[in-house]
PDB file of C-alpha atoms and ligand atoms in Angstrom:
ATOM      1  CA  MET A 497     -27.984  -3.102 -22.282  1.00 98.00           C
ATOM      2  CA  LYS A 498     -24.571  -2.633 -20.709  1.00 98.00           C
ATOM      3  CA  VAL A 499     -23.140   0.052 -18.513  1.00 98.00           C
ATOM      4  CA  LYS A 500     -19.462   0.285 -17.594  1.00 98.00           C
ATOM      5  CA  ILE A 501     -18.562   1.239 -13.844  1.00 97.00           C
ATOM      6  CA  ASP A 502     -14.938   1.869 -13.868  1.00 95.00           C
ATOM      7  CA  SER A 503     -13.495  -1.572 -15.202  1.00 97.00           C
ATOM      8  CA  SER A 504     -16.634  -3.514 -14.209  1.00 98.00           C
ATOM      9  CA  SER A 505     -19.883  -4.204 -16.105  1.00 98.00           C
ATOM     10  CA  LEU A 506     -23.656  -3.878 -15.168  1.00 98.00           C
ATOM     11  CA  GLU A 507     -25.675  -5.682 -17.737  1.00 98.00           C
ATOM     12  CA  LEU A 508     -29.320  -6.509 -18.428  1.00 98.00           C
ATOM     13  CA  VAL A 509     -30.345  -9.439 -20.473  1.00 98.00           C
ATOM     14  CA  GLN A 510     -33.678 -11.104 -21.195  1.00 98.00           C
ATOM     15  CA  GLY A 511     -33.489 -14.780 -20.479  1.00 98.00           C
ATOM     16  CA  ASP A 512     -33.516 -17.859 -18.141  1.00 98.00           C
ATOM     17  CA  ILE A 513     -31.008 -17.470 -15.212  1.00 98.00           C
ATOM     18  CA  THR A 514     -30.614 -21.173 -14.870  1.00 98.00           C
ATOM     19  CA  GLN A 515     -28.762 -21.166 -18.259  1.00 98.00           C
ATOM     20  CA  GLN A 516     -26.119 -18.425 -16.999  1.00 98.00           C
ATOM     21  CA  GLU A 517     -22.342 -19.066 -17.112  1.00 98.00           C
ATOM     22  CA  THR A 518     -21.694 -16.606 -14.572  1.00 98.00           C
ATOM     23  CA  GLU A 519     -19.688 -18.005 -11.542  1.00 98.00           C
ATOM     24  CA  ALA A 520     -22.732 -17.398  -9.480  1.00 99.00           C
ATOM     25  CA  ILE A 521     -26.427 -16.974  -9.789  1.00 99.00           C
ATOM     26  CA  ALA A 522     -28.669 -15.587  -7.135  1.00 99.00           C
ATOM     27  CA  ASN A 523     -32.146 -17.187  -6.397  1.00 99.00           C
ATOM     28  CA  ALA A 524     -35.171 -15.367  -5.057  1.00 99.00           C
ATOM     29  CA  ALA A 525     -35.676 -17.758  -2.082  1.00 98.00           C
ATOM     30  CA  ASN A 526     -38.047 -17.766   0.879  1.00 98.00           C
ATOM     31  CA  SER A 527     -36.871 -17.662   4.535  1.00 98.00           C
ATOM     32  CA  ARG A 528     -37.175 -21.304   5.054  1.00 98.00           C
ATOM     33  CA  LEU A 529     -35.095 -22.230   1.864  1.00 98.00           C
ATOM     34  CA  ALA A 530     -37.677 -24.685   1.258  1.00 98.00           C
ATOM     35  CA  GLY A 531     -38.027 -24.124  -2.429  1.00 97.00           C
ATOM     36  CA  GLY A 532     -41.202 -23.067  -4.306  1.00 96.00           C
ATOM     37  CA  GLY A 533     -42.255 -21.796  -7.603  1.00 97.00           C
ATOM     38  CA  GLY A 534     -40.896 -19.075  -9.952  1.00 98.00           C
ATOM     39  CA  VAL A 535     -37.169 -18.632 -10.256  1.00 98.00           C
ATOM     40  CA  ASP A 536     -36.622 -20.785  -7.100  1.00 98.00           C
ATOM     41  CA  GLY A 537     -38.490 -23.777  -8.633  1.00 98.00           C
ATOM     42  CA  ALA A 538     -36.538 -23.374 -11.789  1.00 98.00           C
ATOM     43  CA  ILE A 539     -33.167 -23.367 -10.170  1.00 99.00           C
ATOM     44  CA  HIS A 540     -33.757 -26.468  -8.122  1.00 98.00           C
ATOM     45  CA  ARG A 541     -35.172 -28.339 -10.996  1.00 98.00           C
ATOM     46  CA  ALA A 542     -32.166 -27.469 -13.211  1.00 98.00           C
ATOM     47  CA  GLY A 543     -29.517 -27.761 -10.496  1.00 98.00           C
ATOM     48  CA  GLY A 544     -30.632 -31.033  -8.978  1.00 98.00           C
ATOM     49  CA  PRO A 545     -31.044 -32.277  -5.329  1.00 98.00           C
ATOM     50  CA  ALA A 546     -27.609 -31.240  -4.017  1.00 98.00           C
ATOM     51  CA  ILE A 547     -28.694 -27.563  -3.771  1.00 98.00           C
ATOM     52  CA  MET A 548     -31.623 -28.517  -1.577  1.00 98.00           C
ATOM     53  CA  GLU A 549     -29.576 -30.907   0.445  1.00 98.00           C
ATOM     54  CA  GLU A 550     -27.251 -27.797   1.340  1.00 98.00           C
ATOM     55  CA  CYS A 551     -30.295 -25.825   1.966  1.00 98.00           C
ATOM     56  CA  ARG A 552     -31.684 -28.102   4.284  1.00 98.00           C
ATOM     57  CA  LYS A 553     -28.376 -28.152   6.442  1.00 98.00           C
ATOM     58  CA  ILE A 554     -28.261 -24.339   6.521  1.00 98.00           C
ATOM     59  CA  GLY A 555     -31.960 -24.492   7.735  1.00 98.00           C
ATOM     60  CA  GLY A 556     -33.081 -20.976   6.793  1.00 98.00           C
ATOM     61  CA  CYS A 557     -32.140 -17.331   6.106  1.00 98.00           C
ATOM     62  CA  PRO A 558     -33.749 -14.084   7.415  1.00 98.00           C
ATOM     63  CA  THR A 559     -35.470 -11.778   4.961  1.00 98.00           C
ATOM     64  CA  GLY A 560     -32.961  -9.143   3.593  1.00 99.00           C
ATOM     65  CA  HIS A 561     -30.237 -11.818   3.897  1.00 99.00           C
ATOM     66  CA  ALA A 562     -28.360 -14.523   1.687  1.00 99.00           C
ATOM     67  CA  VAL A 563     -26.610 -17.807   1.821  1.00 99.00           C
ATOM     68  CA  LEU A 564     -24.370 -19.662  -0.601  1.00 99.00           C
ATOM     69  CA  THR A 565     -24.787 -23.172  -1.884  1.00 99.00           C
ATOM     70  CA  THR A 566     -23.226 -25.219  -4.593  1.00 98.00           C
ATOM     71  CA  GLY A 567     -24.657 -24.814  -8.029  1.00 98.00           C
ATOM     72  CA  GLY A 568     -25.181 -28.534  -8.493  1.00 98.00           C
ATOM     73  CA  ASN A 569     -25.647 -29.426 -12.038  1.00 98.00           C
ATOM     74  CA  LEU A 570     -25.965 -25.825 -13.075  1.00 98.00           C
ATOM     75  CA  LYS A 571     -23.208 -24.104 -15.351  1.00 98.00           C
ATOM     76  CA  ALA A 572     -22.791 -21.589 -12.472  1.00 98.00           C
ATOM     77  CA  LYS A 573     -20.519 -22.929  -9.593  1.00 98.00           C
ATOM     78  CA  TYR A 574     -22.680 -21.391  -6.778  1.00 99.00           C
ATOM     79  CA  VAL A 575     -26.117 -20.441  -5.943  1.00 99.00           C
ATOM     80  CA  ILE A 576     -26.540 -17.500  -3.587  1.00 99.00           C
ATOM     81  CA  HIS A 577     -30.076 -17.667  -2.071  1.00 99.00           C
ATOM     82  CA  ALA A 578     -31.462 -14.191  -1.340  1.00 99.00           C
ATOM     83  CA  VAL A 579     -34.571 -13.635   0.640  1.00 99.00           C
ATOM     84  CA  GLY A 580     -36.396 -10.674  -0.551  1.00 99.00           C
ATOM     85  CA  PRO A 581     -39.358  -8.945   1.313  1.00 99.00           C
ATOM     86  CA  ILE A 582     -42.980  -9.606   0.601  1.00 98.00           C
ATOM     87  CA  TYR A 583     -44.423  -6.305  -0.563  1.00 98.00           C
ATOM     88  CA  ARG A 584     -47.052  -4.987   1.829  1.00 98.00           C
ATOM     89  CA  GLY A 585     -47.718  -1.561   0.442  1.00 98.00           C
ATOM     90  CA  GLY A 586     -44.034   0.053   0.753  1.00 98.00           C
ATOM     91  CA  ASN A 587     -44.391   1.257   4.476  1.00 98.00           C
ATOM     92  CA  LYS A 588     -43.075  -1.961   6.133  1.00 98.00           C
ATOM     93  CA  GLY A 589     -39.389  -1.641   5.407  1.00 98.00           C
ATOM     94  CA  GLU A 590     -39.622  -3.254   2.098  1.00 98.00           C
ATOM     95  CA  ALA A 591     -37.035  -0.991   0.211  1.00 98.00           C
ATOM     96  CA  GLU A 592     -34.297  -1.475   3.024  1.00 98.00           C
ATOM     97  CA  LEU A 593     -34.862  -5.115   3.049  1.00 99.00           C
ATOM     98  CA  LEU A 594     -34.702  -5.564  -0.786  1.00 99.00           C
ATOM     99  CA  LYS A 595     -31.375  -3.388  -0.709  1.00 99.00           C
ATOM    100  CA  SER A 596     -30.058  -5.565   1.949  1.00 99.00           C
ATOM    101  CA  ALA A 597     -30.848  -8.689  -0.061  1.00 99.00           C
ATOM    102  CA  TYR A 598     -28.987  -7.638  -3.043  1.00 99.00           C
ATOM    103  CA  LEU A 599     -26.046  -6.294  -0.874  1.00 98.00           C
ATOM    104  CA  SER A 600     -25.772  -9.655   1.116  1.00 99.00           C
ATOM    105  CA  CYS A 601     -25.222 -11.428  -2.067  1.00 99.00           C
ATOM    106  CA  LEU A 602     -22.608  -9.003  -3.288  1.00 99.00           C
ATOM    107  CA  LYS A 603     -20.801  -9.186   0.024  1.00 98.00           C
ATOM    108  CA  ILE A 604     -20.836 -13.014  -0.302  1.00 98.00           C
ATOM    109  CA  ALA A 605     -19.406 -12.795  -3.701  1.00 98.00           C
ATOM    110  CA  SER A 606     -16.699 -10.370  -2.748  1.00 98.00           C
ATOM    111  CA  GLU A 607     -15.654 -12.512   0.182  1.00 98.00           C
ATOM    112  CA  ARG A 608     -15.641 -15.582  -1.918  1.00 98.00           C
ATOM    113  CA  GLY A 609     -13.768 -14.022  -4.888  1.00 98.00           C
ATOM    114  CA  ILE A 610     -16.560 -14.556  -7.047  1.00 98.00           C
ATOM    115  CA  LYS A 611     -16.148 -12.360 -10.123  1.00 98.00           C
ATOM    116  CA  SER A 612     -19.279 -12.684 -11.980  1.00 99.00           C
ATOM    117  CA  ILE A 613     -22.817 -12.921 -10.476  1.00 99.00           C
ATOM    118  CA  ALA A 614     -26.348 -12.992 -12.311  1.00 99.00           C
ATOM    119  CA  PHE A 615     -29.566 -11.801 -10.394  1.00 99.00           C
ATOM    120  CA  PRO A 616     -33.189 -12.334 -11.240  1.00 99.00           C
ATOM    121  CA  SER A 617     -35.475  -9.652 -10.264  1.00 99.00           C
ATOM    122  CA  ILE A 618     -35.879 -10.487  -6.612  1.00 99.00           C
ATOM    123  CA  SER A 619     -39.360  -9.954  -4.976  1.00 99.00           C
ATOM    124  CA  THR A 620     -41.059  -8.836  -8.051  1.00 98.00           C
ATOM    125  CA  GLY A 621     -42.876 -12.156  -8.716  1.00 98.00           C
ATOM    126  CA  VAL A 622     -44.844 -13.979  -5.990  1.00 98.00           C
ATOM    127  CA  TYR A 623     -43.767 -11.415  -3.367  1.00 98.00           C
ATOM    128  CA  GLY A 624     -45.431  -8.690  -5.241  1.00 98.00           C
ATOM    129  CA  TYR A 625     -42.964  -5.819  -5.247  1.00 99.00           C
ATOM    130  CA  PRO A 626     -43.910  -3.324  -8.096  1.00 98.00           C
ATOM    131  CA  ILE A 627     -41.100  -3.665 -10.620  1.00 98.00           C
ATOM    132  CA  ASP A 628     -40.436   0.075 -11.285  1.00 98.00           C
ATOM    133  CA  GLU A 629     -39.589   0.413  -7.655  1.00 98.00           C
ATOM    134  CA  ALA A 630     -37.782  -2.858  -7.295  1.00 98.00           C
ATOM    135  CA  SER A 631     -35.678  -2.239 -10.263  1.00 99.00           C
ATOM    136  CA  ARG A 632     -34.560   1.267  -9.186  1.00 98.00           C
ATOM    137  CA  ILE A 633     -33.379  -0.324  -5.744  1.00 99.00           C
ATOM    138  CA  ALA A 634     -31.837  -3.467  -7.514  1.00 99.00           C
ATOM    139  CA  LEU A 635     -29.885  -1.215  -9.919  1.00 98.00           C
ATOM    140  CA  THR A 636     -28.671   1.681  -7.710  1.00 98.00           C
ATOM    141  CA  THR A 637     -27.458  -0.856  -5.146  1.00 98.00           C
ATOM    142  CA  CYS A 638     -25.431  -2.768  -7.694  1.00 98.00           C
ATOM    143  CA  TRP A 639     -24.123   0.435  -9.338  1.00 98.00           C
ATOM    144  CA  ASP A 640     -23.012   1.683  -6.014  1.00 98.00           C
ATOM    145  CA  TYR A 641     -21.446  -1.451  -5.009  1.00 98.00           C
ATOM    146  CA  LEU A 642     -19.339  -1.639  -8.287  1.00 98.00           C
ATOM    147  CA  MET A 643     -18.208   2.064  -7.643  1.00 97.00           C
ATOM    148  CA  GLU A 644     -16.345   0.635  -4.439  1.00 97.00           C
ATOM    149  CA  HIS A 645     -15.832  -2.886  -5.242  1.00 98.00           C
ATOM    150  CA  GLN A 646     -13.935  -3.522  -8.635  1.00 95.00           C
ATOM    151  CA  GLU A 647     -13.110  -7.035  -7.632  1.00 97.00           C
ATOM    152  CA  ILE A 648     -16.605  -8.044  -8.983  1.00 98.00           C
ATOM    153  CA  GLU A 649     -16.193  -7.802 -12.941  1.00 98.00           C
ATOM    154  CA  LEU A 650     -19.646  -8.509 -13.881  1.00 98.00           C
ATOM    155  CA  ILE A 651     -23.179  -8.010 -12.488  1.00 99.00           C
ATOM    156  CA  ARG A 652     -25.843  -9.362 -14.894  1.00 99.00           C
ATOM    157  CA  PHE A 653     -29.719  -8.961 -14.317  1.00 99.00           C
ATOM    158  CA  VAL A 654     -31.375 -11.850 -16.097  1.00 99.00           C
ATOM    159  CA  LEU A 655     -34.977 -10.589 -16.727  1.00 98.00           C
ATOM    160  CA  PHE A 656     -37.789 -13.073 -17.622  1.00 98.00           C
ATOM    161  CA  GLY A 657     -39.771 -11.902 -20.273  1.00 98.00           C
ATOM    162  CA  GLU A 658     -39.929  -8.768 -22.313  1.00 98.00           C
ATOM    163  CA  ALA A 659     -41.929  -6.511 -20.025  1.00 98.00           C
ATOM    164  CA  ASN A 660     -39.459  -7.151 -17.058  1.00 98.00           C
ATOM    165  CA  TYR A 661     -36.517  -6.503 -19.391  1.00 98.00           C
ATOM    166  CA  ARG A 662     -38.242  -3.211 -20.539  1.00 98.00           C
ATOM    167  CA  ALA A 663     -38.645  -2.088 -16.962  1.00 98.00           C
ATOM    168  CA  TYR A 664     -35.162  -2.549 -15.921  1.00 99.00           C
ATOM    169  CA  GLU A 665     -33.991  -1.087 -19.263  1.00 98.00           C
ATOM    170  CA  LYS A 666     -36.016   2.119 -18.567  1.00 98.00           C
ATOM    171  CA  THR A 667     -34.804   2.458 -15.007  1.00 98.00           C
ATOM    172  CA  LEU A 668     -31.044   1.809 -16.068  1.00 98.00           C
ATOM    173  CA  LYS A 669     -31.356   4.574 -18.714  1.00 98.00           C
ATOM    174  CA  ALA A 670     -32.773   7.071 -16.243  1.00 98.00           C
ATOM    175  CA  LEU A 671     -29.974   6.177 -13.744  1.00 98.00           C
ATOM    176  CA  GLU A 672     -27.415   6.700 -16.584  1.00 97.00           C
ATOM    177  CA  GLN A 673     -28.923  10.133 -17.115  1.00 97.00           C
ATOM    178  CA  GLU A 674     -28.774  11.108 -13.635  1.00 97.00           C
ATOM    179  CA  ARG A 675     -25.368  10.001 -12.994  1.00 92.00           C
ATOM    180  CA  ARG A 676     -23.330  10.694 -16.136  1.00 79.00           C
TER     181      ARG A 676
HETATM  182  N1  AR6 B 740     -34.919 -16.977 -14.842  1.00 53.38           N
HETATM  183  C1  AR6 B 740     -34.969 -15.542 -14.508  1.00 53.38           C
HETATM  184  N2  AR6 B 740     -35.979 -14.961 -13.797  1.00 53.38           N
HETATM  185  C2  AR6 B 740     -37.137 -15.730 -13.483  1.00 53.38           C
HETATM  186  C3  AR6 B 740     -37.172 -17.230 -13.931  1.00 53.38           C
HETATM  187  C4  AR6 B 740     -36.150 -17.669 -14.609  1.00 53.38           C
HETATM  188  N3  AR6 B 740     -35.992 -19.016 -14.872  1.00 53.38           N
HETATM  189  N4  AR6 B 740     -38.307 -17.624 -13.428  1.00 53.38           N
HETATM  190  C5  AR6 B 740     -39.010 -16.629 -12.876  1.00 53.38           C
HETATM  191  N5  AR6 B 740     -38.283 -15.461 -13.092  1.00 53.38           N
HETATM  192  P1  AR6 B 740     -40.308 -15.000  -8.091  1.00 53.38           P
HETATM  193  P2  AR6 B 740     -40.181 -13.596  -5.601  1.00 53.38           P
HETATM  194  C6  AR6 B 740     -38.660 -14.164 -12.559  1.00 53.38           C
HETATM  195  O1  AR6 B 740     -41.940 -15.264  -7.877  1.00 53.38           O
HETATM  196  O2  AR6 B 740     -41.224 -12.617  -5.964  1.00 53.38           O
HETATM  197  C7  AR6 B 740     -40.988 -18.611  -4.678  1.00 53.38           C
HETATM  198  O3  AR6 B 740     -42.002 -19.520  -4.535  1.00 53.38           O
HETATM  199  C8  AR6 B 740     -40.259 -13.735 -12.309  1.00 53.38           C
HETATM  200  O4  AR6 B 740     -40.670 -13.562 -13.713  1.00 53.38           O
HETATM  201  O5  AR6 B 740     -39.635 -16.292  -8.474  1.00 53.38           O
HETATM  202  O6  AR6 B 740     -38.927 -13.107  -4.940  1.00 53.38           O
HETATM  203  C9  AR6 B 740     -39.838 -18.681  -3.527  1.00 53.38           C
HETATM  204  O7  AR6 B 740     -39.727 -19.986  -2.930  1.00 53.38           O
HETATM  205  C10 AR6 B 740     -40.058 -12.531 -11.492  1.00 53.38           C
HETATM  206  O8  AR6 B 740     -39.675 -11.335 -12.397  1.00 53.38           O
HETATM  207  O9  AR6 B 740     -39.663 -14.608  -6.709  1.00 53.38           O
HETATM  208  C11 AR6 B 740     -40.541 -17.598  -2.559  1.00 53.38           C
HETATM  209  O10 AR6 B 740     -41.318 -18.223  -1.803  1.00 53.38           O
HETATM  210  C12 AR6 B 740     -38.742 -12.815 -10.673  1.00 53.38           C
HETATM  211  O11 AR6 B 740     -38.098 -14.042 -11.287  1.00 53.38           O
HETATM  212  C13 AR6 B 740     -41.238 -16.554  -3.579  1.00 53.38           C
HETATM  213  O12 AR6 B 740     -41.347 -17.418  -4.815  1.00 53.38           O
HETATM  214  C14 AR6 B 740     -39.037 -13.114  -9.250  1.00 53.38           C
HETATM  215  O13 AR6 B 740     -40.198 -13.663  -9.153  1.00 53.38           O
HETATM  216  C15 AR6 B 740     -40.192 -15.559  -3.646  1.00 53.38           C
HETATM  217  O14 AR6 B 740     -41.012 -14.448  -4.499  1.00 53.38           O
END
């Protein structure tokens, strides 16, 4: 599914983010940038050791922020490591932190002249964020950003598995209804 926002696109696909040819892909990292399972593990495996080398030099990243490294052996030139919140019931500032994690990636992309970026569904795996709520935050944040920042031409969400894709699709359809 794809939505046009002025001259830019906000797109949903089902797939594996490590195979994307966007200029940058985002990672759902932890604050130590130490690697792990899920999408983080997949990105480090596919991209090779150069990514972890840079992560070690950077040292860490607070929750709600993001840092940029090389894409190593990936097709994407850069990985932007975003640290989403661990979900603890929803009253611990999780929504603001999740929004801030996406915004940090988008600001880095704008500053670096990166025109296309792929996102995984940050925080909705090991970190336990309910996907309906998380998808609304992810998609509204990106939609709003594209309305102000036409320098980014493509934001693509790469959803792992059909259930995740369907959840994002439902939210994006609802947003379209509300906004158009
Ligand atoms: N491509 C796209 N999405 C993927 C892929 C992939 N190859 N693999 C998994 N997903 P998670 P989090 C989806 O747990 O919740 C790590 O250990 C997955 O189905 O990767 O932010 C880090 O080091 C889910 O929808 O990230 C942190 O410690 C989404 O990616 C912690 O997990 C996010 O799930 C971060 O937890």
